[in-house]
Short mmCIF file of C-alpha atoms in Angstrom, two decimals:
data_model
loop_
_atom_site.label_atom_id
_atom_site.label_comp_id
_atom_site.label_asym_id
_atom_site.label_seq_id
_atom_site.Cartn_x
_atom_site.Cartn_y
_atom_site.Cartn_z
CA UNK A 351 7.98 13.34 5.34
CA UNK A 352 8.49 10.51 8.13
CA UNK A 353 11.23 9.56 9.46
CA UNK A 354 10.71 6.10 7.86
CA UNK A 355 10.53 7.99 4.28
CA UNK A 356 13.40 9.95 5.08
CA UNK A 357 15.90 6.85 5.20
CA UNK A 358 14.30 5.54 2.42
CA UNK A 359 15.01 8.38 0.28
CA UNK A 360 18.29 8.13 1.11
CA UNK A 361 18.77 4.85 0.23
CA UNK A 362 21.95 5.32 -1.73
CA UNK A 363 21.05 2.57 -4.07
CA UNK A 364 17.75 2.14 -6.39
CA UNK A 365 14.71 1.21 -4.60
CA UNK A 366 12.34 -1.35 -5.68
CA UNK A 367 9.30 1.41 -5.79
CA UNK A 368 9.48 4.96 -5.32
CA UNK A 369 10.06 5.85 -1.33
CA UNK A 370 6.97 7.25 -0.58
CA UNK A 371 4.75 4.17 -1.61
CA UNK A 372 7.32 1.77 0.93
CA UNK A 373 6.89 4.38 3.79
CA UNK A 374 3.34 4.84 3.79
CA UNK A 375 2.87 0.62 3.50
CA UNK A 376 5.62 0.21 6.19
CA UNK A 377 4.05 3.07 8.52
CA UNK A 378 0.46 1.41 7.62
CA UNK A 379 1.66 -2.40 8.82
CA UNK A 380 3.62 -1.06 12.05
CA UNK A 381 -0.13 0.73 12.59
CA UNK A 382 -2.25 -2.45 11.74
CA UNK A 383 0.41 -4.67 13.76
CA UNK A 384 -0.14 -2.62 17.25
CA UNK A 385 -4.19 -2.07 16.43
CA UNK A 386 -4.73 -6.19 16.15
CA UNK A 387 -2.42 -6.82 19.10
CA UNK A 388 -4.68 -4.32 21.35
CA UNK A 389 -7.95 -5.42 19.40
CA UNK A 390 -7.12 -9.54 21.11
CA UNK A 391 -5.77 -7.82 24.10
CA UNK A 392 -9.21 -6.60 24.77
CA UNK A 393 -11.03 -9.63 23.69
CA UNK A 394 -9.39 -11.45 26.15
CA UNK A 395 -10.43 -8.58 28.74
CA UNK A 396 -13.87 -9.70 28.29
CA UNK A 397 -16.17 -11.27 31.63
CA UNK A 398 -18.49 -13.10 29.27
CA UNK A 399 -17.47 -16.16 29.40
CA UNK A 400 -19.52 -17.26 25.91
CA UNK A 401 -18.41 -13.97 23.96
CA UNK A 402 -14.33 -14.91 24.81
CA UNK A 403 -15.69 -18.68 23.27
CA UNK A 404 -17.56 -16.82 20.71
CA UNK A 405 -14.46 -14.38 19.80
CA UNK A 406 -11.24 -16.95 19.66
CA UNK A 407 -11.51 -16.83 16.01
CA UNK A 408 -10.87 -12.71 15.70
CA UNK A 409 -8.31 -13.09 18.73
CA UNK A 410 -6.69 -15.95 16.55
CA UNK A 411 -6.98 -14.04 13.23
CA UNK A 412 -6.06 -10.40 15.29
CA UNK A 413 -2.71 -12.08 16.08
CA UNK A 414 -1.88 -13.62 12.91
CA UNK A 415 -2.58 -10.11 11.42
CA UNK A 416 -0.29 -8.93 13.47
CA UNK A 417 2.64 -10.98 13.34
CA UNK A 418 2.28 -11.09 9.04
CA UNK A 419 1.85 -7.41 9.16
CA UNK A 420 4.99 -6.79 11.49
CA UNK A 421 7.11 -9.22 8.94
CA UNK A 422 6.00 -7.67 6.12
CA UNK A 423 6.59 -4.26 6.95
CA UNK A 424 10.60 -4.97 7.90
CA UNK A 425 11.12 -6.89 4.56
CA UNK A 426 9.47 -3.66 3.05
CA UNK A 427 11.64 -2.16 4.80
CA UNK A 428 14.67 -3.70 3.69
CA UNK A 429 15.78 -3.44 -0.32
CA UNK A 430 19.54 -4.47 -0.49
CA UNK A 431 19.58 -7.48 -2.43
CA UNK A 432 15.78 -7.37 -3.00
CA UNK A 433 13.75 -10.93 -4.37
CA UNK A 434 10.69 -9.43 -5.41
CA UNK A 435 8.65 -12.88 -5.77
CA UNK A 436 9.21 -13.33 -1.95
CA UNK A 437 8.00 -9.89 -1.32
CA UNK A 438 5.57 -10.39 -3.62
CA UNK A 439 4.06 -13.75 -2.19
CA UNK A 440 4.76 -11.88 1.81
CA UNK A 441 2.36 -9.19 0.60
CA UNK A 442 -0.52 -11.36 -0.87
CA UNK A 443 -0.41 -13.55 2.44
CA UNK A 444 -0.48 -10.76 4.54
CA UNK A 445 -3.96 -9.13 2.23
CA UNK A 446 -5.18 -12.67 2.60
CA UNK A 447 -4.90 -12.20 6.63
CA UNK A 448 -6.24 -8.68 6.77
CA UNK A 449 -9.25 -9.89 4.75
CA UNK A 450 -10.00 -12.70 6.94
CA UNK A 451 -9.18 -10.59 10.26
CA UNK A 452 -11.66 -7.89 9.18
CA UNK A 453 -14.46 -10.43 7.69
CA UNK A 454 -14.33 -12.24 11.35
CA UNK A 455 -14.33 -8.93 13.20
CA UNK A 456 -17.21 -7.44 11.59
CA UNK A 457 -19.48 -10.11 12.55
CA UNK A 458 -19.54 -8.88 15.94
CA UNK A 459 -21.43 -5.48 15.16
CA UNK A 460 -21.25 -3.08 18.52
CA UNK A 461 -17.77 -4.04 20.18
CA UNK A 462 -15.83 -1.22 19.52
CA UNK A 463 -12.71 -2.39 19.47
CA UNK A 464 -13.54 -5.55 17.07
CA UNK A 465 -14.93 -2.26 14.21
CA UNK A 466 -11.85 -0.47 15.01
CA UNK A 467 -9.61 -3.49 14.18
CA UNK A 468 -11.42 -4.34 11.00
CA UNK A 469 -11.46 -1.01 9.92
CA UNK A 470 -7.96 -0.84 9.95
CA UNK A 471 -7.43 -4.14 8.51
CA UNK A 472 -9.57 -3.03 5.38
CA UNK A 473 -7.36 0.06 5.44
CA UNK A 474 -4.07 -1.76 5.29
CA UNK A 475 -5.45 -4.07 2.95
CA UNK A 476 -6.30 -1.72 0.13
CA UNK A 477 -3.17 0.31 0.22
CA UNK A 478 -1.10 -2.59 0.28
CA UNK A 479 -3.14 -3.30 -3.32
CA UNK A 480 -0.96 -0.41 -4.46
CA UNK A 481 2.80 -1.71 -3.80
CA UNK A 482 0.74 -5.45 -4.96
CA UNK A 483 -0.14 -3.34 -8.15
CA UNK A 484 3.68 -1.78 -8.67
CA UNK A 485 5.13 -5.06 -8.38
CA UNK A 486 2.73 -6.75 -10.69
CA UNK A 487 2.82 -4.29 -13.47
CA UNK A 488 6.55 -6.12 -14.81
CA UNK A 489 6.03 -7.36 -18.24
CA UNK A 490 8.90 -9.39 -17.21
CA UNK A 491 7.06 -10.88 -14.36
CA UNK A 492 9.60 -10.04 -12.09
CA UNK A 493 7.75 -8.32 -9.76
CA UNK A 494 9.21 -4.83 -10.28
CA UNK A 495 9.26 -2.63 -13.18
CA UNK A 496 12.76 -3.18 -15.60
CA UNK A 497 13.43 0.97 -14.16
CA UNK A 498 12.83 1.06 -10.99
CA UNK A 499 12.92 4.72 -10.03
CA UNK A 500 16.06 6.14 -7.56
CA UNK A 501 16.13 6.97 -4.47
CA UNK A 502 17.41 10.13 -4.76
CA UNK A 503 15.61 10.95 -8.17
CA UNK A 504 12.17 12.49 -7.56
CA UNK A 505 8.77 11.56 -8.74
CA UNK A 506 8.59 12.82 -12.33
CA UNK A 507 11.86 13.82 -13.06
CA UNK A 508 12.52 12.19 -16.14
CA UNK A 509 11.84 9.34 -18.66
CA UNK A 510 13.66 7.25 -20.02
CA UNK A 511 13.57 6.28 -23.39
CA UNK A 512 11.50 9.04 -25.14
CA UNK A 513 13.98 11.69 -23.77
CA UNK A 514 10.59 13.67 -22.67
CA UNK A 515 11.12 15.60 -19.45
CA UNK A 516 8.28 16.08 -17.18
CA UNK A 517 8.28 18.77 -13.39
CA UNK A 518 5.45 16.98 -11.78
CA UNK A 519 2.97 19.66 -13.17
CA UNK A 520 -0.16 19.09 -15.22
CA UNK A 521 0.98 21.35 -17.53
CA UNK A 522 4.20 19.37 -18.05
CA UNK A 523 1.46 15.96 -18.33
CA UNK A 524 -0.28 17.17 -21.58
CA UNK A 525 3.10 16.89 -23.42
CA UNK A 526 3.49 13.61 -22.44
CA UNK A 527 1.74 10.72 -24.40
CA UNK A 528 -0.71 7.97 -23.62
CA UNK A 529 2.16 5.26 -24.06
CA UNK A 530 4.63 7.30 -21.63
CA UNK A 531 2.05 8.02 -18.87
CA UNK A 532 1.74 3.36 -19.04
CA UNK A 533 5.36 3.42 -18.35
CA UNK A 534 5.48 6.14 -15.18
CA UNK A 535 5.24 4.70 -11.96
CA UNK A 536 1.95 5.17 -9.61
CA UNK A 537 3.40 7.88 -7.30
CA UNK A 538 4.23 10.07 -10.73
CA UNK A 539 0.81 9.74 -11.85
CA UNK A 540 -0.78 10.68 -8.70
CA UNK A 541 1.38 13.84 -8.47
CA UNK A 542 0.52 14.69 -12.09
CA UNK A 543 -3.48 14.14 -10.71
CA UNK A 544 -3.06 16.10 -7.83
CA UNK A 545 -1.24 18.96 -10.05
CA UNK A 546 -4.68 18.78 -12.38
CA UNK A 547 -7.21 19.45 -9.04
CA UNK A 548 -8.34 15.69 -9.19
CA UNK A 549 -9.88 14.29 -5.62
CA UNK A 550 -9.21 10.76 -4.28
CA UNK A 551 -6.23 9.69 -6.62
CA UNK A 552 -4.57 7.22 -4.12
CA UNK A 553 -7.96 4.87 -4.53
CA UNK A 554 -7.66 5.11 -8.76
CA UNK A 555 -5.83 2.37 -10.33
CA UNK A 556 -3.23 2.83 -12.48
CA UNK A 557 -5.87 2.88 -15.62
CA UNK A 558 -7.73 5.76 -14.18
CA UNK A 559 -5.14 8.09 -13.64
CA UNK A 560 -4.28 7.54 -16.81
CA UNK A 561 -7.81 8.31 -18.17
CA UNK A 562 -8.27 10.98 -15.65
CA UNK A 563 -4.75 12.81 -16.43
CA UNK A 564 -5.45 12.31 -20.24
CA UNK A 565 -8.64 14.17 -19.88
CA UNK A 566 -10.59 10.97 -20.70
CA UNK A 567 -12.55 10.99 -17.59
CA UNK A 568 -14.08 13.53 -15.16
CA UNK A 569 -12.43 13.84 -11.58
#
């Protein structure tokens, strides 16, 4: 557990989506930030003068990346009095930047530091599809689900509503129905994968865990 998960979890008031999911997107951003930053850096370190002329686009995009990725890792960061259609419209801009950044940077096949930087970019880009996904899921449109899980309440430890009970374990999962496992947060599902043996669960959507902990699909 970071350090960044750590004060999250205690976070003495409810959390917008479970702590784990904010530190690893906060930790991600903070990563992406300082890789675009060094990515122009070295651009600009260049002695051709036509690849700097050919490169001001990445350099432009690498520092836009970075400054979006920096903001929206300290409003992750920060839930007291939490608007989730801000955070919501923050996030989207900043996937819109990290598609363009890596897009831009991959055109220039060879530079190592222009594959690093859109690697990352694609990396920070899909897992910030997962907080995107958490926020989406509200039938209220709100951004955030009506329960919002507590900070201090681990993945998985209960459910509201149906008064079912479930430890995390698969075992625990094959008690629970189809219509409970819709209304579990993503960090509960992937535990309940990872407790069945199933492989690559952070890249499933929220469907396919379902499928795959229901036994409807292979893992």
């Amino acid at each position: 557990m970071s350090l960044v998960e750590k004060l999250l979890d205690a976070y003495p008031a409810e959390t917008g989506m479970p702590p784990k999911m904010l530190d690893e997107a906060v930790d991600k951003l903070y990563e992406c930030a300082g890789v675009c930053v060094t990515c122009a850096d070295a651009a600009a370190a260049e002695q051709d003068p036509e690849k700097i002329v050919m490169s001001i686009k990445c350099v432009r995009l690498d520092n836009d990346c970075a400054d979006l990725c920096t903001v929206a890792a300290r409003i992750l960061a920060r839930q007291t009095g939490y608007d989730a259609p801000t955070t919501m419209a923050i996030i989207e801009a900043t996937r819109t930047v990290l598609r363009a950044s890596a897009d831009a940077a991959e055109e220039f096949k060879g530079t190592p530091y222009f594959e690093l930087s859109a690697k990352e970019c694609r990396e920070t880009e899909q897992l910030l599809g997962r907080p995107a996904e958490q926020m989406g899921s509200s039938d209220a449109g709100e951004g955030y689900p009506t329960s919002p899980p507590s900070a201090t309440t681990p993945a998985g430890a209960s459910m509201g509503g149906g008064g079912a009970e479930t430890t995390g374990t698969f075992e625990a999962s094959q008690e629970v129905s189809e219509e409970q496992l819709l209304e579990m947060h993503m960090d509960e599902l992937r535990d309940m994968a990872r407790d069945k043996g199933l492989s690559g669960v952070h890249a499933m959507r929220k469907e396919e865990l379902i499928d795959a902990i229901s036994g409807k699909r292979g893992s």
